[in-house]
PDB file of C-alpha atoms in Angstrom:
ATOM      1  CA  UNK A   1     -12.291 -15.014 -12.607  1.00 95.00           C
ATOM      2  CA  UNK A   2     -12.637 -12.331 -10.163  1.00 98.00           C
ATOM      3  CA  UNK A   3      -9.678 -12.328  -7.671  1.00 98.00           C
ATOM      4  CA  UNK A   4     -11.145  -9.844  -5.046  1.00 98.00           C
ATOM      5  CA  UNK A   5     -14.187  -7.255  -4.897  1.00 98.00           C
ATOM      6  CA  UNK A   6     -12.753  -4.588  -2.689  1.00 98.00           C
ATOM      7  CA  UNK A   7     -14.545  -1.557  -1.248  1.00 98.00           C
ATOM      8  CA  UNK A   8     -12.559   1.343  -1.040  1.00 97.00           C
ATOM      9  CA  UNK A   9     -13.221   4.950  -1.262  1.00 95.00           C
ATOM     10  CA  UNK A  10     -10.292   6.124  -2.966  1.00 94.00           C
ATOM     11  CA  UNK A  11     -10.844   3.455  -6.042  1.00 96.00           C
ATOM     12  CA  UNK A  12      -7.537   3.206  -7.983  1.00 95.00           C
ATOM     13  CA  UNK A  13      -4.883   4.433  -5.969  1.00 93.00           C
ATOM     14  CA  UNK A  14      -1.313   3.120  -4.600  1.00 91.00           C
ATOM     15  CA  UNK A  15      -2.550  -0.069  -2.338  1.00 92.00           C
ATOM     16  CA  UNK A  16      -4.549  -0.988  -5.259  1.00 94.00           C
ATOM     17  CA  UNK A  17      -2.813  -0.187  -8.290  1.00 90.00           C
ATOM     18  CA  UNK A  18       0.766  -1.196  -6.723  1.00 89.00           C
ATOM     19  CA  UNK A  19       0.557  -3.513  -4.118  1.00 93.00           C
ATOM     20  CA  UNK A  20      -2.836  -5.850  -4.707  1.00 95.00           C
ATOM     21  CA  UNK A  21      -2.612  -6.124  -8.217  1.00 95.00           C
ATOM     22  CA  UNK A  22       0.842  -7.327  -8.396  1.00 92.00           C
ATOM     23  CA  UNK A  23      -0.428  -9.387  -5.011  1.00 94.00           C
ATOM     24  CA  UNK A  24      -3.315 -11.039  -7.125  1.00 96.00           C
ATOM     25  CA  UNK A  25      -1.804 -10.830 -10.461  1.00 96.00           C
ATOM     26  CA  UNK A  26      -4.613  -9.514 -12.133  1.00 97.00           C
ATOM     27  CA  UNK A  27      -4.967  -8.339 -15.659  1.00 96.00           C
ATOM     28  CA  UNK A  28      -7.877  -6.236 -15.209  1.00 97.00           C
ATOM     29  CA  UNK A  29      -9.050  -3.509 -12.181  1.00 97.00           C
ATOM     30  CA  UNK A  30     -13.043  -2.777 -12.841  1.00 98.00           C
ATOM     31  CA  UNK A  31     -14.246   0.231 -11.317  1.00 98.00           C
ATOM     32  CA  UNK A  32     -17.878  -0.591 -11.062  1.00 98.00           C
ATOM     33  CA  UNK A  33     -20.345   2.419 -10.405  1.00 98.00           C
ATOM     34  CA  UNK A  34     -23.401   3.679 -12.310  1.00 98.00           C
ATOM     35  CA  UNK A  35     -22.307   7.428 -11.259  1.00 97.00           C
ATOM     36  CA  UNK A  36     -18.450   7.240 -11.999  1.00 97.00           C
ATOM     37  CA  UNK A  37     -19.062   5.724 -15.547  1.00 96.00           C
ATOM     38  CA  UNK A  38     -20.955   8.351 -16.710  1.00 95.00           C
ATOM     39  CA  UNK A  39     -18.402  10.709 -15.611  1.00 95.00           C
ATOM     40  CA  UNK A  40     -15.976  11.213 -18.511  1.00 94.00           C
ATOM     41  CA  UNK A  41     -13.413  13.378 -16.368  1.00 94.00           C
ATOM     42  CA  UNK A  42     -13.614  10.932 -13.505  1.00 94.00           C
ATOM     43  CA  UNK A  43     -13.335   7.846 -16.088  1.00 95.00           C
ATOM     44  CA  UNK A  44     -10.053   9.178 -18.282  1.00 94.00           C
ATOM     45  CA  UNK A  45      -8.663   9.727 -14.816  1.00 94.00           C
ATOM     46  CA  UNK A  46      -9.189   6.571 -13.454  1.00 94.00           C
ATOM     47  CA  UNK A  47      -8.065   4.800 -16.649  1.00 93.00           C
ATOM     48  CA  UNK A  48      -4.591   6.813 -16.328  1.00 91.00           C
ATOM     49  CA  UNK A  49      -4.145   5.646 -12.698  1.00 91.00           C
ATOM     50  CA  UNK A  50      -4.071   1.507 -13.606  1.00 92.00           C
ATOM     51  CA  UNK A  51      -0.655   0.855 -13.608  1.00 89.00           C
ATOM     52  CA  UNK A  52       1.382  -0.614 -16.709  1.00 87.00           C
ATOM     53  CA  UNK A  53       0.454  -3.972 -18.233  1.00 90.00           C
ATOM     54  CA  UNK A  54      -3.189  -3.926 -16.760  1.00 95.00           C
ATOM     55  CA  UNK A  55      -6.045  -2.403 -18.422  1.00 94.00           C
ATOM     56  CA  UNK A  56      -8.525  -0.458 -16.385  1.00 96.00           C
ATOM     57  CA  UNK A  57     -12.109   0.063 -16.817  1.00 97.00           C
ATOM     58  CA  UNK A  58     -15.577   1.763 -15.342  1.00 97.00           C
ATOM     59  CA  UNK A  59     -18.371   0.000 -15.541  1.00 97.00           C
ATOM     60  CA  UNK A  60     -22.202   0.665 -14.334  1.00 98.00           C
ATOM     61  CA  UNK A  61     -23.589  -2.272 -12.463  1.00 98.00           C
ATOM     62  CA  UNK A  62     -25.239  -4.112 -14.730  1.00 97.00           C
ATOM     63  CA  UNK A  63     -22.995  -3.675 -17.523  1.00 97.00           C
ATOM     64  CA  UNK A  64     -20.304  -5.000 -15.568  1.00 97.00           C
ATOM     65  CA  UNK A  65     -21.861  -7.742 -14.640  1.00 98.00           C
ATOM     66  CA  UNK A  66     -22.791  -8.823 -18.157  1.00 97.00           C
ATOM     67  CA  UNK A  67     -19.402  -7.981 -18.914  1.00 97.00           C
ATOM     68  CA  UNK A  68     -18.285 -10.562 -15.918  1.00 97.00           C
ATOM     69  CA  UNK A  69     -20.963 -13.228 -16.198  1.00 98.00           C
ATOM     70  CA  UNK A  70     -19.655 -13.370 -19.497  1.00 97.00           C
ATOM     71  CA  UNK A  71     -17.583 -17.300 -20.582  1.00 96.00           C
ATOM     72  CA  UNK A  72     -14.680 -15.035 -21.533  1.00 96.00           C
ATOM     73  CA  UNK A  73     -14.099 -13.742 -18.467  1.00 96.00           C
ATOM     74  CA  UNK A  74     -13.311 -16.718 -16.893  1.00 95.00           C
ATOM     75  CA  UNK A  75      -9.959 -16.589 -18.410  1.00 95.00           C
ATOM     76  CA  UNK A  76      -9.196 -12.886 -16.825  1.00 97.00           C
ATOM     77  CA  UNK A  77      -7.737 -11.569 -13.835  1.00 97.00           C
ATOM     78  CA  UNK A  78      -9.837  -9.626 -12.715  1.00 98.00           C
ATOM     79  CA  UNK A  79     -10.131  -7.082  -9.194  1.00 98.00           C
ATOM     80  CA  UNK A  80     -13.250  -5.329  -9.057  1.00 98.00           C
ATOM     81  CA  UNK A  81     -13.185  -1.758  -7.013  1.00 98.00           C
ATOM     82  CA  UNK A  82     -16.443  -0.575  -5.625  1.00 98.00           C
ATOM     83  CA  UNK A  83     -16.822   2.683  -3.210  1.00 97.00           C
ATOM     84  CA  UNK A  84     -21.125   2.302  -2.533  1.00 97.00           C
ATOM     85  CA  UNK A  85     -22.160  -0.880  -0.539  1.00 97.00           C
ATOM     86  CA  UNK A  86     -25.693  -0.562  -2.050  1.00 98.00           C
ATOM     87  CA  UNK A  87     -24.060  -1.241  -5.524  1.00 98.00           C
ATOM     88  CA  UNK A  88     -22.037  -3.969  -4.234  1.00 98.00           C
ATOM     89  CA  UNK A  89     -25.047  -5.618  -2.781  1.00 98.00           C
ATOM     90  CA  UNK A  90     -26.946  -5.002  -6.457  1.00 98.00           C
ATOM     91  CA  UNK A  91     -23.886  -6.563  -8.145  1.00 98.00           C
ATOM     92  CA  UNK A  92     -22.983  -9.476  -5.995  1.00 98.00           C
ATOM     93  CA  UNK A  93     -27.237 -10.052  -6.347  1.00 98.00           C
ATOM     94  CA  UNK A  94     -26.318 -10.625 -10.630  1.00 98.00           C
ATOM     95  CA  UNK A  95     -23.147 -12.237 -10.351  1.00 98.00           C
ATOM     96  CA  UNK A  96     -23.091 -15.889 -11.580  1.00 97.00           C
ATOM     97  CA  UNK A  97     -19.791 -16.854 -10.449  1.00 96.00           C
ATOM     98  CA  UNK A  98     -18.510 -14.745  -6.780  1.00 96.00           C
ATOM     99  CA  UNK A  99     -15.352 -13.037  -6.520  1.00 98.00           C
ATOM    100  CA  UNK A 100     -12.768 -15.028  -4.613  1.00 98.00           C
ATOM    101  CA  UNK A 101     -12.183 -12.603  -2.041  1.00 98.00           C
ATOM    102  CA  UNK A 102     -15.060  -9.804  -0.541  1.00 98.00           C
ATOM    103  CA  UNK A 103     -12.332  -7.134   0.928  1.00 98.00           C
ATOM    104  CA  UNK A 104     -13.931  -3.486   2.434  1.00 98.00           C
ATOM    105  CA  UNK A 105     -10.551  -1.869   3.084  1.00 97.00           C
ATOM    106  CA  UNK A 106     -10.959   2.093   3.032  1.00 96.00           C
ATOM    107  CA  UNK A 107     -15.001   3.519   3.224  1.00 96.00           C
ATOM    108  CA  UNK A 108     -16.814   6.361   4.828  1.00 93.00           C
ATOM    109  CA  UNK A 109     -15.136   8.960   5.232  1.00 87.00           C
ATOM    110  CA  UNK A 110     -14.629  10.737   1.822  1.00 79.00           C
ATOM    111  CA  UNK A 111     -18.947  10.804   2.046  1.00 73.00           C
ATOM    112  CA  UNK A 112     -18.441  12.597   5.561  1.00 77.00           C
ATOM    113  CA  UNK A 113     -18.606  10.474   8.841  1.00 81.00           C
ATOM    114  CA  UNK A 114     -21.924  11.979   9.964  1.00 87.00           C
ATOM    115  CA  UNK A 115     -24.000   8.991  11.357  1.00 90.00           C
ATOM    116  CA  UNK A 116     -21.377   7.170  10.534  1.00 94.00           C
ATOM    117  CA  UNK A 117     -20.234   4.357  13.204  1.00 94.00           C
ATOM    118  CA  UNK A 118     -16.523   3.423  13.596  1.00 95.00           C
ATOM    119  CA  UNK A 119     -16.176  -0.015  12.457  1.00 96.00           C
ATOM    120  CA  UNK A 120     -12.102   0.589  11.628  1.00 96.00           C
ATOM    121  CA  UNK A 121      -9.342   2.914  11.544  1.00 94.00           C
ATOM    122  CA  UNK A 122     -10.467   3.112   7.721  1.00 95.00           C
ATOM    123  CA  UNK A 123     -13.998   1.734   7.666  1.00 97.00           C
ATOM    124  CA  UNK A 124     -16.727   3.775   9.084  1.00 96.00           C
ATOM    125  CA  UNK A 125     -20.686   2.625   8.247  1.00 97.00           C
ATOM    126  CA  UNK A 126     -23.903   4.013   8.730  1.00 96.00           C
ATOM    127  CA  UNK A 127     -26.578   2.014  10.124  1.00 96.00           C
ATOM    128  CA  UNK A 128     -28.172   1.721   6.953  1.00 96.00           C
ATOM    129  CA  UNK A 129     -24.834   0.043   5.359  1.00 97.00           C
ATOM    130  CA  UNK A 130     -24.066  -2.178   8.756  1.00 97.00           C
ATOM    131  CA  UNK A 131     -27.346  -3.730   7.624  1.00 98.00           C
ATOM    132  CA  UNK A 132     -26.721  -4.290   3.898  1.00 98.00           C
ATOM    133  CA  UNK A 133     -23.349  -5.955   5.123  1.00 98.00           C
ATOM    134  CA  UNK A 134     -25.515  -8.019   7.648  1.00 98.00           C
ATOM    135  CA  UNK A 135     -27.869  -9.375   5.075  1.00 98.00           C
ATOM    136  CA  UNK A 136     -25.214  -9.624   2.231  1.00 98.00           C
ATOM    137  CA  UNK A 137     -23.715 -11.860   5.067  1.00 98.00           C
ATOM    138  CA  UNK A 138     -26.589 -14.151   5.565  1.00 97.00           C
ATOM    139  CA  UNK A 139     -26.945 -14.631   1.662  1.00 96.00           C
ATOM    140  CA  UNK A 140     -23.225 -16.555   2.380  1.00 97.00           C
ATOM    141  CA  UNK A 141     -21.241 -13.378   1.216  1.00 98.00           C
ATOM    142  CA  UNK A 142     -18.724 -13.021   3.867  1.00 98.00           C
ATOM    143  CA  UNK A 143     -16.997  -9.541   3.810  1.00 98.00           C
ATOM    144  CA  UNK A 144     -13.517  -9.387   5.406  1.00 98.00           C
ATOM    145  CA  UNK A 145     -11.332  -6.498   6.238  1.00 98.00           C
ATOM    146  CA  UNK A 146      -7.583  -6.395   5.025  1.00 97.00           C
ATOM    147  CA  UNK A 147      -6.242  -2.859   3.737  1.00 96.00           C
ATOM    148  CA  UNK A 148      -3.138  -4.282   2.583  1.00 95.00           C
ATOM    149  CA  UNK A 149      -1.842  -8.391   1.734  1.00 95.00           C
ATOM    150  CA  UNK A 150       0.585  -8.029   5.136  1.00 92.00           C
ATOM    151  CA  UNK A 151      -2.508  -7.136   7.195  1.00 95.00           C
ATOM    152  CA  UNK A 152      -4.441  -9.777   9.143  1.00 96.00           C
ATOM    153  CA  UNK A 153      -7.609 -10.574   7.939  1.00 97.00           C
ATOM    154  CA  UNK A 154     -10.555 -10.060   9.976  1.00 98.00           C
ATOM    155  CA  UNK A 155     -13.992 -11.140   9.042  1.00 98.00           C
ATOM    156  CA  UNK A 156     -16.315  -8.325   8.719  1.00 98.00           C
ATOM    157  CA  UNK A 157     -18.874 -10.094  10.824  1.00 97.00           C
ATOM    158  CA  UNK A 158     -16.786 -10.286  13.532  1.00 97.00           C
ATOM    159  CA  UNK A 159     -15.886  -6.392  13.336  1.00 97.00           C
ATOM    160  CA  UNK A 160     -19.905  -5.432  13.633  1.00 97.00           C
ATOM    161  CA  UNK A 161     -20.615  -7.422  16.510  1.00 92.00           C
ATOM    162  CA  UNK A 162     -17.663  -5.356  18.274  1.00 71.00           C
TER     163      UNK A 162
ATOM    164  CA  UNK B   1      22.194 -14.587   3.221  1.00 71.00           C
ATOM    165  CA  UNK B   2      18.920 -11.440   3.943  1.00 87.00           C
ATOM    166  CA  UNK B   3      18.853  -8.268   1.895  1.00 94.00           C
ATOM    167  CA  UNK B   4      18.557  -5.432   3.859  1.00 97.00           C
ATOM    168  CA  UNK B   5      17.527  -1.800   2.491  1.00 98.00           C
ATOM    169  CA  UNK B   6      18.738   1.218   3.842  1.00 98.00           C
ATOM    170  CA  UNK B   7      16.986   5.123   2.823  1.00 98.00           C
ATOM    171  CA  UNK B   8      19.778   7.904   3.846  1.00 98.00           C
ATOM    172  CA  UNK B   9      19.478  11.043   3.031  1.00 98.00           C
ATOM    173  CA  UNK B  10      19.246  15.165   4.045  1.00 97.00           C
ATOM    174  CA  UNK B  11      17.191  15.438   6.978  1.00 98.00           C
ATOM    175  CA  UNK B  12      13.689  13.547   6.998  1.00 98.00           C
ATOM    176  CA  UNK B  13      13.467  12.641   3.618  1.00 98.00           C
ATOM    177  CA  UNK B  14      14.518   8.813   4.418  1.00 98.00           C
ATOM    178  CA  UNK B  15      11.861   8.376   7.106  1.00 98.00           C
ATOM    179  CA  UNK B  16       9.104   9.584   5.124  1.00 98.00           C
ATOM    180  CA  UNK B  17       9.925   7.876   1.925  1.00 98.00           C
ATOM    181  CA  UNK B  18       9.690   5.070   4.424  1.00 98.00           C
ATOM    182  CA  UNK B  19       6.575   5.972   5.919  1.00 98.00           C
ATOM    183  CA  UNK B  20       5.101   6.753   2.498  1.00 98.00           C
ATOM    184  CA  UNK B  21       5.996   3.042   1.390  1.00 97.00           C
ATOM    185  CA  UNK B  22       4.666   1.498   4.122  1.00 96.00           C
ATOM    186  CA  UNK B  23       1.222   3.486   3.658  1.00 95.00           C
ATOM    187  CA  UNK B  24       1.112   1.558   0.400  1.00 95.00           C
ATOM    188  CA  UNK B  25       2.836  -1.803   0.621  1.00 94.00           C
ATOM    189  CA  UNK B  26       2.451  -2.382   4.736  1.00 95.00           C
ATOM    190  CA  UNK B  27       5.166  -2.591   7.096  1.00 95.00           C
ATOM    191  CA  UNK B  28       8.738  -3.489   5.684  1.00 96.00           C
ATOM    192  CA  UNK B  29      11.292  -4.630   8.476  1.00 95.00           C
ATOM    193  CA  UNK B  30      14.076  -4.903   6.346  1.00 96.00           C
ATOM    194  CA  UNK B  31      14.177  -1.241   5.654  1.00 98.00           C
ATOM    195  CA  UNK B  32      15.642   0.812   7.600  1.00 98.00           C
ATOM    196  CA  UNK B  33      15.992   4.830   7.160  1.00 98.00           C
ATOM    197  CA  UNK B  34      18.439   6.913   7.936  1.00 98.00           C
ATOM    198  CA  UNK B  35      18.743  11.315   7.861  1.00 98.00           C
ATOM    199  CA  UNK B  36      21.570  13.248   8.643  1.00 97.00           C
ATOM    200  CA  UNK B  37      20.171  16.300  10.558  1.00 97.00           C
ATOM    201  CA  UNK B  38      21.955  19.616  10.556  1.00 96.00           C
ATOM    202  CA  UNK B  39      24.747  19.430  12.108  1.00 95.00           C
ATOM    203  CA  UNK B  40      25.299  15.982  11.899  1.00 95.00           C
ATOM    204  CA  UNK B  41      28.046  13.851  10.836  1.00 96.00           C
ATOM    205  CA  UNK B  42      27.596  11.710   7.377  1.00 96.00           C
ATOM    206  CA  UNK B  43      29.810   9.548   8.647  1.00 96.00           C
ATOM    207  CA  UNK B  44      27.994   8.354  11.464  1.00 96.00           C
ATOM    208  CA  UNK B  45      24.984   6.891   9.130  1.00 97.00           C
ATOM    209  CA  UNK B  46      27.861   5.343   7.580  1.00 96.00           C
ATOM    210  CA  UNK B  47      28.711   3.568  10.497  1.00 97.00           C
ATOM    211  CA  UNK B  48      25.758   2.676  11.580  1.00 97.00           C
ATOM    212  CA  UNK B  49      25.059   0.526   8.262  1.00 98.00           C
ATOM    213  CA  UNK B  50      28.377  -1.071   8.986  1.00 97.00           C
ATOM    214  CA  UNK B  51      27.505  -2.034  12.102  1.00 97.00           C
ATOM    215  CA  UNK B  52      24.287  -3.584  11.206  1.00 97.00           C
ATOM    216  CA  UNK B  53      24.888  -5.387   7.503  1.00 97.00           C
ATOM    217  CA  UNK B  54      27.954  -8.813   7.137  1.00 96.00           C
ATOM    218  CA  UNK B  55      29.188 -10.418   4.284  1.00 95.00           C
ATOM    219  CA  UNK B  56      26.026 -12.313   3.956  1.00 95.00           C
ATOM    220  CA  UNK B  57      23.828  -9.823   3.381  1.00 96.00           C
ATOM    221  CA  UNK B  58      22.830  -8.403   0.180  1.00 96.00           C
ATOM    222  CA  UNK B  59      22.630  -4.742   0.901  1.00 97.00           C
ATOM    223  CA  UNK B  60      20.955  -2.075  -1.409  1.00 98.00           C
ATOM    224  CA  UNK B  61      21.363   1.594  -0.140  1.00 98.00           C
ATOM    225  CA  UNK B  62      18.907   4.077  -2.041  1.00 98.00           C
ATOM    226  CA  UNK B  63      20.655   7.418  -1.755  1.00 98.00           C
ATOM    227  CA  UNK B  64      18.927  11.048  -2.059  1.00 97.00           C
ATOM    228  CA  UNK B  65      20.821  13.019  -4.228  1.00 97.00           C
ATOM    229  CA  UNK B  66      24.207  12.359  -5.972  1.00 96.00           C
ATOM    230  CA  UNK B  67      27.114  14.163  -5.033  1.00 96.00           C
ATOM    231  CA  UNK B  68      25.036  14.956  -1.444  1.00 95.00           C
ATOM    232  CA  UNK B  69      27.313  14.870   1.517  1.00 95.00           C
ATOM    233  CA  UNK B  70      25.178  11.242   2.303  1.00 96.00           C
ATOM    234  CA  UNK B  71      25.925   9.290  -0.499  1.00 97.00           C
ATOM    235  CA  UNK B  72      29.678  11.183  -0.677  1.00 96.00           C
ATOM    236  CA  UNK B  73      29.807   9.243   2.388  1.00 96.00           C
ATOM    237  CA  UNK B  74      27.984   5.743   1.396  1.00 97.00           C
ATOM    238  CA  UNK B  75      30.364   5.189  -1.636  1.00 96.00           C
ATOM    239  CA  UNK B  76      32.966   3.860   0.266  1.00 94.00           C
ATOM    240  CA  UNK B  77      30.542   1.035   1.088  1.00 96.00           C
ATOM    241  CA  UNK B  78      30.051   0.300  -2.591  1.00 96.00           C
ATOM    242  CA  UNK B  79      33.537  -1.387  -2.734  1.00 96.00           C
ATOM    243  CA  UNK B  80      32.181  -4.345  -0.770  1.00 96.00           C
ATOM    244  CA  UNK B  81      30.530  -6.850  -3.561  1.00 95.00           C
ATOM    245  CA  UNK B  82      27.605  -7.281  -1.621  1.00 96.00           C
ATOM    246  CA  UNK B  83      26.925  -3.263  -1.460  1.00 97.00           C
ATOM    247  CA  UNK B  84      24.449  -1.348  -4.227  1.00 97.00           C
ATOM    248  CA  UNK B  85      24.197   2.273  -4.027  1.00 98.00           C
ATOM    249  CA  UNK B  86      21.583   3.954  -5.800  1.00 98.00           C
ATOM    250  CA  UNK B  87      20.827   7.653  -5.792  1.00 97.00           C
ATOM    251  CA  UNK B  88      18.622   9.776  -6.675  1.00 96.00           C
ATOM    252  CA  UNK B  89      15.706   7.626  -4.954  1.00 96.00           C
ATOM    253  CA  UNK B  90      12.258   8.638  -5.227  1.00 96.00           C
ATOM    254  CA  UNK B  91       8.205   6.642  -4.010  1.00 97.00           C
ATOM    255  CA  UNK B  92       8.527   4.740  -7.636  1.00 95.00           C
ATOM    256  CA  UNK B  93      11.908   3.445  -6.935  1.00 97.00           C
ATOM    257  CA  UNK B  94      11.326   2.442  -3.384  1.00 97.00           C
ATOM    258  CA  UNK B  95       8.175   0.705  -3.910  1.00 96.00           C
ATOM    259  CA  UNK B  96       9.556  -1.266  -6.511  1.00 94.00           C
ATOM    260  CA  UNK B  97      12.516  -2.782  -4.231  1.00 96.00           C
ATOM    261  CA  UNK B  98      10.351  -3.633  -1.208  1.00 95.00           C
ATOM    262  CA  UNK B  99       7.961  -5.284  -3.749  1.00 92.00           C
ATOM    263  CA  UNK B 100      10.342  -6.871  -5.831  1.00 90.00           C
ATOM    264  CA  UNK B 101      13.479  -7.747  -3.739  1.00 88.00           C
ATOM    265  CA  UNK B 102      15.390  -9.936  -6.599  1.00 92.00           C
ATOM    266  CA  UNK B 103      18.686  -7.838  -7.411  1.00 92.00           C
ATOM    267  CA  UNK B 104      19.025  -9.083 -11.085  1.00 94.00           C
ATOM    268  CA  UNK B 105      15.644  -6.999 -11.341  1.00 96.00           C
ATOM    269  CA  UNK B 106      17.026  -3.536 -10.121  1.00 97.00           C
ATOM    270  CA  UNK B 107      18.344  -2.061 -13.200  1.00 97.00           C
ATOM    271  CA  UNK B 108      15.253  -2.486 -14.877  1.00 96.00           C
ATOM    272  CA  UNK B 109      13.144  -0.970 -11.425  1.00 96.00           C
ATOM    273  CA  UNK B 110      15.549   1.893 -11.764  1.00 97.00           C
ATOM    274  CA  UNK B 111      14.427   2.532 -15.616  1.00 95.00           C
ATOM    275  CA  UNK B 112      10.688   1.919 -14.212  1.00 92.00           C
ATOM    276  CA  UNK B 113      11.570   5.093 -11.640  1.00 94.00           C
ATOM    277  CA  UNK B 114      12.926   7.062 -14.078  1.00 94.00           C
ATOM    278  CA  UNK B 115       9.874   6.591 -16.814  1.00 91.00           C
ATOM    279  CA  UNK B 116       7.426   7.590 -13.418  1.00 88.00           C
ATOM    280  CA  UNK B 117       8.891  11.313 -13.562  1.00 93.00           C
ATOM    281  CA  UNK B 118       6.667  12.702 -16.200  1.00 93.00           C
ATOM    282  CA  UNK B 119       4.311  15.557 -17.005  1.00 94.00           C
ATOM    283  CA  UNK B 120       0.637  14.675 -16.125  1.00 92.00           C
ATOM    284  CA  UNK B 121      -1.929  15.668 -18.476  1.00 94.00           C
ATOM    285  CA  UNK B 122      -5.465  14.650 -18.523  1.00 94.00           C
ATOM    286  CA  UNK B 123      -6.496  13.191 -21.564  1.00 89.00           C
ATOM    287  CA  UNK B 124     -10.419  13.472 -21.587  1.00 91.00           C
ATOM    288  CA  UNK B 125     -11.568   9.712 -23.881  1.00 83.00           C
ATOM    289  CA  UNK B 126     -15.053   8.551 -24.147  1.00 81.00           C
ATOM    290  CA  UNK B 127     -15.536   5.649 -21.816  1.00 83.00           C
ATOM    291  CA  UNK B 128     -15.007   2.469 -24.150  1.00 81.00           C
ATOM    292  CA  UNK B 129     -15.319  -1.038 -22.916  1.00 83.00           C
ATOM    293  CA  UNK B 130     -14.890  -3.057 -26.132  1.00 82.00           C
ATOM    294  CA  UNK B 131     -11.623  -4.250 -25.316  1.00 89.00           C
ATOM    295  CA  UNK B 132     -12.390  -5.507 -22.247  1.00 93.00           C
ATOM    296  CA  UNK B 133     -12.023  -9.388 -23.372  1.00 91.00           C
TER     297      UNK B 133
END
């Protein structure tokens, strides 16, 4: 099953790799991106950055979601990192079975905050994105914000009408 | 009976390894750091856990550097039962105690922090996904 689907910029890094994998117990962290995985640099690097006991992978959309719509998955752990809301919104669209969890913890500013509206300390959307969130919303896929287990979670929704 | 974890050390280095921790794992308000600032008196940090920590609590101190006028100090603390003193404390190590706060776990946290100081190479593999069930 897939514990969370969490947007975050910096993919696998130390809130991920340390703190909500051990918080979810997951077995697997799937970097999902149809530029990354075609990246070999970006892919060995991201495969050395899972942590120990958990095997890491990169995945373009629709290979990972064959990969997740998959029976066998079912038994996994799995957190899926994304860092483009239009691929979330194409993933989530071919997903048979939704992650338990739709987090968007750290995004916008490593693609420059130009046009970008504050939504967050750590979450900064264009007008463009505010409205794939917006429809993603409607379709019953409820974002929420929560950097980090401790944090209070706040329902995206919420956040844009702010 | 609470554990409480204290970071001492030279100058700043305790509040930022807090800071640093917290930037990963949120806030943690049983840790408390503690630097001794030129000039300043070891003993006084010394004191100050004292002061805050009884014989109920189970107290880990992670220490800078060994044989640093800090932990010279701390080691009189260790001869209470319910006092740990580790030095040599480093972002793997600290992470792994705020995350993990069961004491039969710490020797094996400590060999964790020790296997994190490595040299960092790049391996360049072709992006394989057939062992991904």
């Amino acid at each position: 099953m897939i514990k969370m689907l969490r947007i975050d910029d910096r993919l696998i890094h130390g809130q991920v790799a340390v703190t909500w994998s051990k918080q979810l117990e997951v077995t697997r962290i799937v970097v999902v991106s149809d530029t990354i995985s075609q990246d070999e640099i970006q892919v060995s690097a991201l495969k050395m950055a899972a942590p120990a006991g958990i095997k890491a992978f990169v995945l373009s959309v629709d290979k990972a979601a064959k990969m997740l719509n998959d029976p066998r998955a079912d038994k996994l752990k799995v957190l899926l990192v994304l860092n483009d809301p239009k691929q979330v919104a194409a993933l989530l669209a071919e997903l048979t079975t939704k992650p338990a969890i739709l987090d968007i913890a750290n995004y916008g500013r490593v693609a420059g905050l130009d046009g970008r509206h504050k939504i967050t300390d750590t979450v900064y959307l264009s007008d463009e994105e505010v409205q794939i969130f917006k429809e993603l919303s409607q379709k019953g896929d409820k974002f929420i914000y929560q950097p980090l287990p401790g944090d209070a979670v706040e329902p995206l929704d919420k956040l844009l009408e702010g | 009976m609470s554990r409480k974890i204290y970071f001492i050390s030279h100058n700043n280095f305790a509040q930022g390894l807090k800071q640093a921790v917290e930037m990963i794992a949120g806030k943690q308000d049983n840790v408390t750091a503690l630097g001794l600032m030129p000039g300043g008196d070891p003993n006084a940090i010394i004191k100050t856990i004292e002061a805050d920590i009884t014989d109920a609590d189970e107290v880990l101190i992670l220490g800078d550097l060994e044989g640093g006028s800090v932990c010279n100090a701390a080691m009189r603390l260790t001869i209470k039962d319910n006092v740990t003193l580790v030095t040599g404390s480093n972002l793997t190590l600290a992470l792994q105690v705020v995350l993990d706060s069961d004491p039969t776990h710490l020797d094996h946290q400590i060999e964790q922090a020790r296997t994190g100081l490595k040299r960092l190479k790049l391996k360049v593999s072709s992006n394989q996904d057939d062992n991904f069930f």
